[in-house]
Tab-separated table of C-alpha atoms in Angstrom:
chain	number	residue	atom	x	y	z
A	1	ASP	CA	16.651	7.973	11.265
A	2	ALA	CA	17.852	9.380	7.943
A	3	GLY	CA	16.644	7.610	4.873
A	4	VAL	CA	18.606	7.112	1.682
A	5	THR	CA	20.370	10.292	0.625
A	6	GLN	CA	21.800	11.199	-2.776
A	7	SER	CA	23.971	14.003	-4.053
A	8	PRO	CA	23.851	16.184	-5.976
A	9	THR	CA	20.139	16.721	-6.608
A	10	HIS	CA	20.682	18.155	-10.066
A	11	LEU	CA	23.611	18.082	-12.459
A	12	ILE	CA	24.234	19.430	-15.948
A	13	LYS	CA	27.044	18.007	-18.078
A	14	THR	CA	28.038	18.082	-21.732
A	15	ARG	CA	28.533	15.152	-24.067
A	16	GLY	CA	31.793	13.286	-23.547
A	17	GLN	CA	32.227	14.376	-19.951
A	18	GLN	CA	32.327	12.089	-16.935
A	19	VAL	CA	30.043	12.256	-13.887
A	20	THR	CA	30.038	10.813	-10.373
A	21	LEU	CA	26.856	10.453	-8.347
A	22	ARG	CA	26.824	9.587	-4.654
A	23	CYS	CA	24.514	7.635	-2.372
A	24	SER	CA	24.381	7.060	1.377
A	25	PRO	CA	22.216	4.116	2.385
A	26	LYS	CA	19.623	3.981	5.104
A	27	SER	CA	21.043	3.215	8.537
A	28	GLY	CA	21.537	-0.533	8.990
A	29	HIS	CA	21.523	-1.273	5.259
A	30	ASP	CA	24.559	-2.790	3.558
A	31	THR	CA	23.316	-3.329	-0.008
A	32	VAL	CA	23.017	-0.556	-2.586
A	33	SER	CA	21.325	-0.735	-5.981
A	34	TRP	CA	21.342	1.881	-8.734
A	35	TYR	CA	18.554	2.531	-11.243
A	36	GLN	CA	18.169	4.829	-14.242
A	37	GLN	CA	14.787	6.368	-15.000
A	38	ALA	CA	14.314	8.068	-18.352
A	39	LEU	CA	11.455	10.524	-18.729
A	40	GLY	CA	8.089	8.777	-18.862
A	41	GLN	CA	9.487	5.312	-18.134
A	42	GLY	CA	9.885	3.090	-15.090
A	43	PRO	CA	13.261	2.767	-13.387
A	44	GLN	CA	15.744	0.377	-15.013
A	45	PHE	CA	18.216	-1.609	-12.895
A	46	ILE	CA	21.877	-0.713	-13.459
A	47	PHE	CA	23.757	-2.727	-10.810
A	48	GLN	CA	23.884	-3.710	-7.177
A	49	TYR	CA	26.727	-3.587	-4.645
A	50	TYR	CA	27.188	-5.693	-1.545
A	51	GLU	CA	30.390	-6.140	0.492
A	52	GLU	CA	32.100	-3.661	-1.840
A	53	GLU	CA	31.571	-5.870	-4.874
A	54	GLU	CA	29.237	-5.645	-7.849
A	55	ARG	CA	26.833	-8.554	-7.360
A	56	GLN	CA	24.413	-8.165	-10.247
A	57	ARG	CA	24.317	-5.997	-13.331
A	58	GLY	CA	21.575	-4.935	-15.674
A	59	ASN	CA	21.864	-4.291	-19.408
A	60	PHE	CA	24.087	-1.223	-19.251
A	61	PRO	CA	27.425	-0.632	-21.023
A	62	ASP	CA	30.794	-0.564	-19.303
A	63	ARG	CA	30.664	3.244	-19.323
A	64	PHE	CA	28.568	2.778	-16.201
A	65	SER	CA	30.648	1.727	-13.237
A	66	GLY	CA	30.329	1.873	-9.509
A	67	HIS	CA	31.977	1.527	-6.194
A	68	GLN	CA	30.943	0.741	-2.650
A	69	PHE	CA	32.926	1.969	0.331
A	70	PRO	CA	33.479	0.242	3.698
A	71	ASN	CA	30.776	2.453	5.264
A	72	TYR	CA	28.334	1.038	2.645
A	73	SER	CA	27.979	4.318	0.753
A	74	SER	CA	28.253	4.067	-3.010
A	75	GLU	CA	29.166	5.981	-6.136
A	76	LEU	CA	27.909	5.665	-9.677
A	77	ASN	CA	30.288	6.789	-12.408
A	78	VAL	CA	29.330	7.369	-16.007
A	79	ASN	CA	32.059	8.022	-18.595
A	80	ALA	CA	31.806	9.500	-22.082
A	81	LEU	CA	28.343	10.906	-21.478
A	82	LEU	CA	25.751	10.679	-24.233
A	83	LEU	CA	22.595	12.727	-24.673
A	84	GLY	CA	20.644	9.535	-23.913
A	85	ASP	CA	22.168	9.346	-20.451
A	86	SER	CA	19.937	12.226	-19.387
A	87	ALA	CA	17.715	10.717	-16.714
A	88	LEU	CA	16.839	10.517	-13.046
A	89	TYR	CA	19.376	8.268	-11.307
A	90	LEU	CA	18.001	6.495	-8.284
A	91	CYS	CA	19.803	4.769	-5.479
A	92	ALA	CA	18.074	2.150	-3.342
A	93	SER	CA	19.367	0.506	-0.201
A	94	SER	CA	18.299	-2.703	1.476
A	95	PRO	CA	19.326	-4.719	4.508
A	96	GLY	CA	20.659	-7.530	2.355
A	97	LEU	CA	21.317	-10.755	4.210
A	98	ALA	CA	20.366	-9.084	7.478
A	99	GLY	CA	16.899	-8.524	6.075
A	100	GLY	CA	16.284	-12.174	5.537
A	101	ARG	CA	14.115	-13.220	2.648
A	102	THR	CA	12.134	-9.987	2.437
A	103	ASP	CA	14.956	-7.779	1.196
A	104	THR	CA	12.911	-4.610	0.714
A	105	GLN	CA	14.633	-1.792	-1.161
A	106	TYR	CA	14.151	1.819	-0.110
A	107	PHE	CA	14.838	4.596	-2.595
A	108	GLY	CA	16.498	7.968	-2.315
A	109	PRO	CA	15.157	11.121	-3.971
A	110	GLY	CA	17.378	10.707	-7.021
A	111	THR	CA	19.846	12.827	-8.981
A	112	ARG	CA	18.539	14.518	-12.113
A	113	LEU	CA	21.299	14.408	-14.752
A	114	THR	CA	20.979	16.520	-17.879
A	115	VAL	CA	23.471	15.976	-20.697
A	116	LEU	CA	23.710	18.795	-23.254
B	1	ASP	CA	11.241	-12.361	-12.466
B	2	ALA	CA	7.606	-12.762	-13.483
B	3	LYS	CA	6.049	-9.998	-15.561
B	4	THR	CA	3.096	-7.969	-14.384
B	5	THR	CA	0.205	-6.292	-16.170
B	6	GLN	CA	-1.462	-3.157	-14.815
B	7	PRO	CA	-4.017	-0.750	-16.286
B	8	PRO	CA	-2.259	2.396	-17.514
B	9	SER	CA	-4.490	4.791	-15.605
B	10	MET	CA	-7.294	5.003	-13.052
B	11	ASP	CA	-9.328	7.738	-11.402
B	12	CYS	CA	-10.620	7.814	-7.854
B	13	ALA	CA	-12.681	10.350	-5.920
B	14	GLU	CA	-11.085	11.699	-2.767
B	15	GLY	CA	-12.266	9.834	0.319
B	16	ARG	CA	-13.202	6.729	-1.607
B	17	ALA	CA	-11.233	3.486	-1.720
B	18	ALA	CA	-8.788	3.103	-4.591
B	19	ASN	CA	-8.449	-0.472	-5.821
B	20	LEU	CA	-5.461	-1.012	-8.094
B	21	PRO	CA	-5.319	-4.394	-9.860
B	22	CYS	CA	-2.251	-6.302	-10.994
B	23	ASN	CA	-2.013	-9.470	-13.023
B	24	HIS	CA	0.999	-11.755	-12.503
B	25	SER	CA	-0.150	-15.046	-13.966
B	26	THR	CA	3.392	-16.487	-14.347
B	27	ILE	CA	4.428	-15.907	-10.735
B	28	SER	CA	6.406	-18.730	-9.159
B	29	GLY	CA	6.129	-20.070	-5.652
B	30	ASN	CA	9.087	-18.161	-4.191
B	31	GLU	CA	8.291	-14.785	-5.729
B	32	TYR	CA	6.826	-11.986	-3.671
B	33	VAL	CA	4.458	-9.245	-4.845
B	34	TYR	CA	5.732	-5.751	-4.082
B	35	TRP	CA	4.018	-2.414	-4.544
B	36	TYR	CA	5.786	0.918	-4.871
B	37	ARG	CA	4.495	4.332	-5.843
B	38	GLN	CA	6.219	7.317	-7.352
B	39	ILE	CA	4.969	10.824	-6.919
B	40	HIS	CA	6.095	13.133	-9.707
B	41	SER	CA	9.905	13.313	-9.998
B	42	GLN	CA	10.496	11.780	-6.563
B	43	GLY	CA	12.089	8.428	-5.748
B	44	PRO	CA	9.760	5.404	-5.606
B	45	GLN	CA	8.195	4.845	-2.207
B	46	TYR	CA	7.752	1.342	-0.824
B	47	ILE	CA	4.135	0.588	0.077
B	48	ILE	CA	3.665	-3.080	0.924
B	49	HIS	CA	4.582	-6.610	-0.097
B	50	GLY	CA	3.259	-10.123	0.359
B	51	LEU	CA	3.749	-13.751	-0.580
B	52	LYS	CA	0.340	-15.417	-0.404
B	53	ASN	CA	-1.522	-14.046	2.585
B	54	ASN	CA	-3.331	-10.735	2.575
B	55	GLU	CA	-1.296	-7.964	4.160
B	56	THR	CA	-2.182	-4.612	5.724
B	57	ASN	CA	-0.084	-1.733	6.991
B	58	GLU	CA	-0.642	1.925	7.761
B	59	MET	CA	-0.597	2.844	4.078
B	60	ALA	CA	-2.563	0.145	2.291
B	61	SER	CA	-3.889	-3.390	2.081
B	62	LEU	CA	-2.706	-6.053	-0.339
B	63	ILE	CA	-5.112	-8.765	-1.424
B	64	ILE	CA	-3.556	-11.731	-3.260
B	65	THR	CA	-5.820	-14.291	-4.918
B	66	GLU	CA	-5.600	-17.881	-3.777
B	67	ASP	CA	-3.901	-18.997	-7.007
B	68	ARG	CA	-1.517	-15.999	-6.673
B	69	LYS	CA	-2.053	-15.019	-10.314
B	70	SER	CA	-3.341	-11.566	-9.435
B	71	SER	CA	-3.461	-9.056	-6.622
B	72	THR	CA	-5.123	-5.786	-5.658
B	73	LEU	CA	-3.653	-2.862	-3.776
B	74	ILE	CA	-6.268	-1.030	-1.748
B	75	LEU	CA	-5.884	2.544	-0.505
B	76	PRO	CA	-8.880	2.695	1.870
B	77	HIS	CA	-9.483	6.452	1.848
B	78	ALA	CA	-7.668	8.072	-1.064
B	79	THR	CA	-6.496	11.666	-0.754
B	80	LEU	CA	-5.108	14.079	-3.323
B	81	ARG	CA	-1.622	13.234	-2.024
B	82	ASP	CA	-2.105	9.642	-3.218
B	83	THR	CA	-1.991	10.823	-6.845
B	84	ALA	CA	1.028	8.956	-8.225
B	85	VAL	CA	2.220	6.144	-10.481
B	86	TYR	CA	1.793	2.792	-8.740
B	87	TYR	CA	4.082	-0.092	-9.659
B	88	CYS	CA	3.312	-3.742	-9.027
B	89	ILE	CA	6.516	-5.804	-9.042
B	90	VAL	CA	7.114	-9.517	-8.652
B	91	ARG	CA	10.569	-10.511	-7.506
B	92	TYR	CA	12.611	-13.192	-5.901
B	93	THR	CA	13.953	-12.191	-2.539
B	94	GLY	CA	17.612	-12.303	-1.702
B	95	THR	CA	20.599	-10.033	-1.799
B	96	ALA	CA	20.944	-10.049	-5.593
B	97	SER	CA	17.307	-9.552	-6.344
B	98	LYS	CA	16.700	-6.513	-8.544
B	99	LEU	CA	13.379	-4.738	-8.975
B	100	THR	CA	11.961	-4.887	-12.501
B	101	PHE	CA	9.589	-1.983	-13.021
B	102	GLY	CA	6.891	-1.962	-15.668
B	103	THR	CA	4.930	1.091	-16.729
B	104	GLY	CA	2.657	1.084	-13.686
B	105	THR	CA	-0.793	2.591	-13.136
B	106	ARG	CA	-1.190	6.344	-13.003
B	107	LEU	CA	-3.757	6.996	-10.257
B	108	GLN	CA	-5.450	10.375	-10.337
B	109	VAL	CA	-7.366	11.277	-7.172
B	110	THR	CA	-9.898	14.035	-7.753
B	111	LEU	CA	-12.128	16.199	-5.565
């Protein structure tokens, strides 16, 4: 049973460019959450997708957007990249309503984004 | 979500039990305590969670005080591979329930 997968593993971009990161959830999971982890800090919640809609959003600007596909996979898009967007981007999946009240999130290995 | 307080770092000798404390004095009745760990540059790994009863799985035990204001994660026989940052998180359950990470405890397991 494959866990959460993310691609690419590493990415280097320059300021002003746009980037798309991809996530495939764990089998049986229909909810995907995205987190940003700057160096030396804990992960910060960006947003969560369920039934192809953004359900909750953290304190991130509109440059950060996402999408969920019918197969539950998800993309994170960041426009007009800034140096401060350099971070580890983590995707987490969970069973959502199917998981009942204990909606445990499982994380992928992350995508390391470097903005030069 | 309720905030948590953890010591910034702890050391443990290999083979001994590692006891990681967490204070969550403002926890509400429908909030669970979750523990994750993150080994350097990897994604956080789920360890265990509980509501009010003590819980045990193949990785660890979770002891929650009767008033639910604090908890302890116990790794019964720590190994070098348990060296990681451990996060204690309190969260509501449900489909829109995000995880709010603090700074965690950096556990160093030594020979």
